[in-house]
Short mmCIF file of C-alpha atoms in Angstrom, two decimals:
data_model
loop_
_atom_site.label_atom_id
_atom_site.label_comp_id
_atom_site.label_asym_id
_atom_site.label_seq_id
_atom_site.Cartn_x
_atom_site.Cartn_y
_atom_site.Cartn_z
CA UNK A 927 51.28 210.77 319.91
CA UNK A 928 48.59 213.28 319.41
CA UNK A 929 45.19 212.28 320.18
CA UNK A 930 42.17 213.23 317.55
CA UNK A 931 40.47 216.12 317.47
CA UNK A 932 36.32 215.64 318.32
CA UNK A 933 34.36 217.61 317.20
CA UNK A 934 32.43 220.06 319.90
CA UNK A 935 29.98 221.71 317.86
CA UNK A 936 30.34 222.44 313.68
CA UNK A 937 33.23 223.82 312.41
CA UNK A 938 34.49 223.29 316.20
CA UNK A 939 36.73 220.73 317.72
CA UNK A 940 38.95 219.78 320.90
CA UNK A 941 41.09 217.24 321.77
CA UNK A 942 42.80 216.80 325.73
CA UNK A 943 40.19 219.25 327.36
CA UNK A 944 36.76 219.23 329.18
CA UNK A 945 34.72 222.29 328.52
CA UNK A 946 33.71 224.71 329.66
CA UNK A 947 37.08 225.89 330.95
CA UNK A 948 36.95 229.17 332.67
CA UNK A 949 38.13 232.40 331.29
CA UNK A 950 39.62 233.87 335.05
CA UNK A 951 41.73 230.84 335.39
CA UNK A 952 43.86 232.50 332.20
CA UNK A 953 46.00 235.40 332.53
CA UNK A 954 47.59 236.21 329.36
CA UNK A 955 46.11 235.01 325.74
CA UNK A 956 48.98 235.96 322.82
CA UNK A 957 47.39 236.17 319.17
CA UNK A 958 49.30 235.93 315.57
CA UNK A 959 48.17 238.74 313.40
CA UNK A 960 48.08 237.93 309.66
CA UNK A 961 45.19 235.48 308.66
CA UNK A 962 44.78 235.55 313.41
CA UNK A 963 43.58 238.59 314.09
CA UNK A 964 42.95 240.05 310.40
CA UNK A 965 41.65 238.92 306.72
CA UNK A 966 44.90 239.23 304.94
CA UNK A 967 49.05 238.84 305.02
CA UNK A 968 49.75 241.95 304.65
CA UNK A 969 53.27 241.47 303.19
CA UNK A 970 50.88 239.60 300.27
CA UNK A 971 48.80 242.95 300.06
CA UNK A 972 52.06 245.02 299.86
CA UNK A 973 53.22 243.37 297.28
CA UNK A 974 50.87 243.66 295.12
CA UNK A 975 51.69 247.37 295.08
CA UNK A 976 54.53 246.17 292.71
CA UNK A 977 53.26 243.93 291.25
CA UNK A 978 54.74 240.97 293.00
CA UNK A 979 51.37 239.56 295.24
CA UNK A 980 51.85 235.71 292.79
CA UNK A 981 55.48 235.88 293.88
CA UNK A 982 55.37 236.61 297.25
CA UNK A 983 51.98 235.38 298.69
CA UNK A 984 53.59 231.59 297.04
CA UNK A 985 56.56 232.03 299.50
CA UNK A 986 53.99 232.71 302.37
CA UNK A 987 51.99 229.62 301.71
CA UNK A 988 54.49 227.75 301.60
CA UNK A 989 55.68 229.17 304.79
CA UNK A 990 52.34 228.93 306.65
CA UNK A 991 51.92 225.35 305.19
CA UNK A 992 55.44 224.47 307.57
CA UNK A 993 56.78 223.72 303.56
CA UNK A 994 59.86 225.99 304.42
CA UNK A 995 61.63 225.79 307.50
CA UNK A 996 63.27 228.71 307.90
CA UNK A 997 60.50 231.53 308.31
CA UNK A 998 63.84 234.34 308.81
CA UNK A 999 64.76 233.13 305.29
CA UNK A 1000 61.79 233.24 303.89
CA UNK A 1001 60.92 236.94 305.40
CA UNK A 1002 64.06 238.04 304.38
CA UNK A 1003 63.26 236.74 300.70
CA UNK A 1004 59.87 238.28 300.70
CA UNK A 1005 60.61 241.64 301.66
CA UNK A 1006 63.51 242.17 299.27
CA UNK A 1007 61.13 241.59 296.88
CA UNK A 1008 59.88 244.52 298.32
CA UNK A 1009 62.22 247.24 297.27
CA UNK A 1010 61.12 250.22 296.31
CA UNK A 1011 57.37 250.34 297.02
CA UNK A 1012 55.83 253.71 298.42
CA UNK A 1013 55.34 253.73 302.45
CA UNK A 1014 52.36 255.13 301.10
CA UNK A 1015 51.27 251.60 299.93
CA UNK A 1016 51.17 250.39 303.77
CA UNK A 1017 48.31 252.94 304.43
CA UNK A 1018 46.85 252.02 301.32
CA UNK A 1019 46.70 248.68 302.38
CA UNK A 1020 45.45 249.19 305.83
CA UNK A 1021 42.59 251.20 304.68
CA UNK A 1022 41.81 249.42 302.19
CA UNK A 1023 42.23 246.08 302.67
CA UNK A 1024 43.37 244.91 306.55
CA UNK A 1025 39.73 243.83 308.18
CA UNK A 1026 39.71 242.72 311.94
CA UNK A 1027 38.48 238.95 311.55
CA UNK A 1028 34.96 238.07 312.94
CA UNK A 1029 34.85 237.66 316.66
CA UNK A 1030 38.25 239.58 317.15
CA UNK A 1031 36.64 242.67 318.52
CA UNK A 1032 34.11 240.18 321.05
CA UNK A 1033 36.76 237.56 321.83
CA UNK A 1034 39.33 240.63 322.83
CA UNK A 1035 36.96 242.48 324.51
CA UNK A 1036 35.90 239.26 327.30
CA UNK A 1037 39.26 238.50 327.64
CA UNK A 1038 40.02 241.65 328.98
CA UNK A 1039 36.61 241.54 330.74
CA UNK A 1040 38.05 238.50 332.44
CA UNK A 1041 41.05 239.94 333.57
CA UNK A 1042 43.96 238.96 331.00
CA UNK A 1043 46.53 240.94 329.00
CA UNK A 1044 46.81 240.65 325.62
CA UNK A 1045 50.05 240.02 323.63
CA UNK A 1046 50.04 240.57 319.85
CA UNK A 1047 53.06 238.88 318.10
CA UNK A 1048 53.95 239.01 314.86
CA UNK A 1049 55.93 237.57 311.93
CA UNK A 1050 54.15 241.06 310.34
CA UNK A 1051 55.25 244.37 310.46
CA UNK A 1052 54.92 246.81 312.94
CA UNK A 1053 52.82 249.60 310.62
CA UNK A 1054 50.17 247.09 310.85
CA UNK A 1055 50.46 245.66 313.97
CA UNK A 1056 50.36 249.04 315.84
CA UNK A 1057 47.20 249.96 314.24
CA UNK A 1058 45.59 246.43 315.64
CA UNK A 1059 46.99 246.94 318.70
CA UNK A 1060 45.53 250.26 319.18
CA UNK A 1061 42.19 249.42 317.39
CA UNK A 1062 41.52 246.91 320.39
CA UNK A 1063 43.24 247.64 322.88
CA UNK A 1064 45.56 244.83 322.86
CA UNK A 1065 48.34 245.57 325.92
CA UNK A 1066 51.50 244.35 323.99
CA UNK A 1067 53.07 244.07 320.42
CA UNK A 1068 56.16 242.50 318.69
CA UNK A 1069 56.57 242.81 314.96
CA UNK A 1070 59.11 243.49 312.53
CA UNK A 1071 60.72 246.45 311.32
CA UNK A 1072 60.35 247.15 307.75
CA UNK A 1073 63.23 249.66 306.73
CA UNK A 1074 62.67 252.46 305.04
CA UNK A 1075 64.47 255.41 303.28
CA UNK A 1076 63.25 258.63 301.00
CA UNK A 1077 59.66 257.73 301.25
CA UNK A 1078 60.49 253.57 299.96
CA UNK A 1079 60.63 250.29 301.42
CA UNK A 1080 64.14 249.18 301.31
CA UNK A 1081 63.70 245.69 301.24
CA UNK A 1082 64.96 245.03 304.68
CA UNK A 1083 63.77 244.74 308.37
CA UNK A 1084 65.31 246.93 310.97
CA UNK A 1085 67.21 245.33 313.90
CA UNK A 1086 65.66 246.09 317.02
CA UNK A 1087 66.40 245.39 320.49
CA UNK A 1088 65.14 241.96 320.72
CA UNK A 1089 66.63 241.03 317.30
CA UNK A 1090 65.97 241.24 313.81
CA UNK A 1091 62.64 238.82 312.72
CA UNK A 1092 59.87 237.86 314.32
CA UNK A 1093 59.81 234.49 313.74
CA UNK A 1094 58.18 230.68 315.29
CA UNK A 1095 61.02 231.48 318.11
CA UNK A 1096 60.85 234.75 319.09
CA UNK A 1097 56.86 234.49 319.09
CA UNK A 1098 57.81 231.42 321.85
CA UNK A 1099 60.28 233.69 323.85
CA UNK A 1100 58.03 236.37 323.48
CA UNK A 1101 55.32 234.43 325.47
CA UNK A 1102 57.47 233.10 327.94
CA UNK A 1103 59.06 237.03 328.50
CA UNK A 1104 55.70 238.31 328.80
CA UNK A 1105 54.08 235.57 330.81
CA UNK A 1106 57.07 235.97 333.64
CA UNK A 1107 57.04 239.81 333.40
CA UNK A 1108 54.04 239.39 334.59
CA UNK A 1109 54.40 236.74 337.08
CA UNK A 1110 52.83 234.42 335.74
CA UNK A 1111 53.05 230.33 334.20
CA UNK A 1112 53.11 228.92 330.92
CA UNK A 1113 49.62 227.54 331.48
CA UNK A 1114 48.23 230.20 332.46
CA UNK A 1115 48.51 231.40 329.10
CA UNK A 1116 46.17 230.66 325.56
CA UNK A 1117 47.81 230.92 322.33
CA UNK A 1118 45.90 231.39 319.31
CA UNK A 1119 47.26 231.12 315.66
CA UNK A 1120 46.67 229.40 312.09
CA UNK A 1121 50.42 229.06 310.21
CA UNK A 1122 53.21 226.72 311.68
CA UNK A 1123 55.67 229.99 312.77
CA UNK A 1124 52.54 230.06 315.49
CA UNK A 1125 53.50 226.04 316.82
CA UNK A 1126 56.81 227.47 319.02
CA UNK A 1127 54.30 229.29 321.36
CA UNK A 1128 51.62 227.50 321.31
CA UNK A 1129 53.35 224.45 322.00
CA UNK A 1130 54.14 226.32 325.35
CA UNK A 1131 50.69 228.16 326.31
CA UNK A 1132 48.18 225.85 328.19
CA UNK A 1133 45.72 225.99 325.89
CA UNK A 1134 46.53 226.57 322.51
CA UNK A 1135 43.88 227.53 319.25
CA UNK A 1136 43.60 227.01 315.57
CA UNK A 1137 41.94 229.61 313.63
CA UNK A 1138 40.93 228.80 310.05
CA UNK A 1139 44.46 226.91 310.33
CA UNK A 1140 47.07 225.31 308.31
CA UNK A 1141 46.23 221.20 308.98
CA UNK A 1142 50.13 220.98 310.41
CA UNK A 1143 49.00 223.36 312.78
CA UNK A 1144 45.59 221.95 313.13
CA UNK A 1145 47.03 218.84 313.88
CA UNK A 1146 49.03 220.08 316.62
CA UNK A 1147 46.32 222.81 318.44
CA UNK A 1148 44.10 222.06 321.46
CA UNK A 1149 41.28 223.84 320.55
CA UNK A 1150 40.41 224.39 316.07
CA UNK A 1151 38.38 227.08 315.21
CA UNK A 1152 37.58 225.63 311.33
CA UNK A 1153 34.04 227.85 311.23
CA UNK A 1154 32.85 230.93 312.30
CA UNK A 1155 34.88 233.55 314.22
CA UNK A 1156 37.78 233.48 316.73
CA UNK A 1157 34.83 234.31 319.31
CA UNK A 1158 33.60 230.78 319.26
CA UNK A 1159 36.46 229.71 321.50
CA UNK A 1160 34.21 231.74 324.13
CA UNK A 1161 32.24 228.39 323.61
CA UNK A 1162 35.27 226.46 325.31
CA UNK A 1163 36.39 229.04 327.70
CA UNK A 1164 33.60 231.03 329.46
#
């Protein structure tokens, strides 16, 4: 049975842990990047290149919301909704509208103070996820492919060598491949996310955040970030 969240400060609650934890004791923290890391779902934004945001940002709610089960479905049904936009559209989009949450940047940046690696995984797409990854410094990625041919989305994801989606699985192996790569446990890790795709691996890290979350996955985290930025969990882990 899950025990209730209490609330630490405003907009800030725990349940199972004594703060302050400390930082060192971590080794790896893993972050989701749509609505984690950054304002937007950027296959919502992408779509609204053709005119298909309603459509498409209704599947992702739903999605996020734990409403349909199979997130490699529902990817698969978003981006073929996708066919035919410009590749130009995904610069568009990060220019224009991909922002780095509040706290990203300071949350990042004393976690690698501290001594961890940092693991980006995404049910996103790699265009995106690159750019993050680069912007701060983030050690590793995993993303999907979107496919592409004479300048236009094809409405399909690449296979790559992992497999084909991103989804609440893969994010979980992708923890655990990391975590051992590196020699390390499962609690030594921190897993921080807001749609139910994000439960797999944070079900698995020893500590394990809500950001601005769906309630499923509210219900489920360690840690809920409901105000503020993603540095407040600095306020748990020091």
């Amino acid at each position: 049975m899950t025990s209730t969240l209490r609330e630490l400060s405003p907009g800030l609650a725990i349940r199972r842990i004594t703060p302050p934890l400390a930082l060192p004791d971590f080794k790896l923290i893993a972050f989701d990047m749509d609505s984690t890391l950054i304002n937007i779902e950027c296959i919502d934004e992408i779509a609204d290149a053709v005119g298909k945001k309603a459509e498409v940002a209704a599947i992702t709610e739903a999605t996020m919301r734990g409403e349909i089960k199979d997130f490699k479905e529902s990817l698969r049904r978003r981006v073929a909704l996708l066919q035919g936009v410009p590749v130009s559209a995904l610069q568009e989009v990060y220019d224009q509208r991909l922002r780095l949450n509040p706290g990203a940047e300071t949350l990042v940046a004393a976690c690698k103070a501290a001594g961890l690696k940092v693991l980006l995984v995404s049910g996103g797409f790699t265009f995106f996820a690159n750019r993050v990854k680069e912007r701060l410094g983030i050690d590793f990625a995993r993303s999907n492919l979107l496919d592409e041919a004479d300048g236009k989305l094809t409405g399909r994801v690449v296979v790559q060598s992992w497999g084909d989606i991103c989804d609440g699985a893969e994010k979980r192996r992708t923890l655990l491949e990391v975590a051992s790569l590196l020699g390390i446990s499962p609690a030594e890790c921190i897993a921080v996310g807001d749609g139910a795709n994000d439960l797999p691996m944070m079900g698995e890290a020893g500590l394990s955040v809500a950001y601005h979350a769906k309630p499923k996955v509210r219900a489920e985290a360690m840690v809920a970030i409901d105000e503020g930025g993603l540095d407040r969990l600095l306020e748990v882990v020091r």
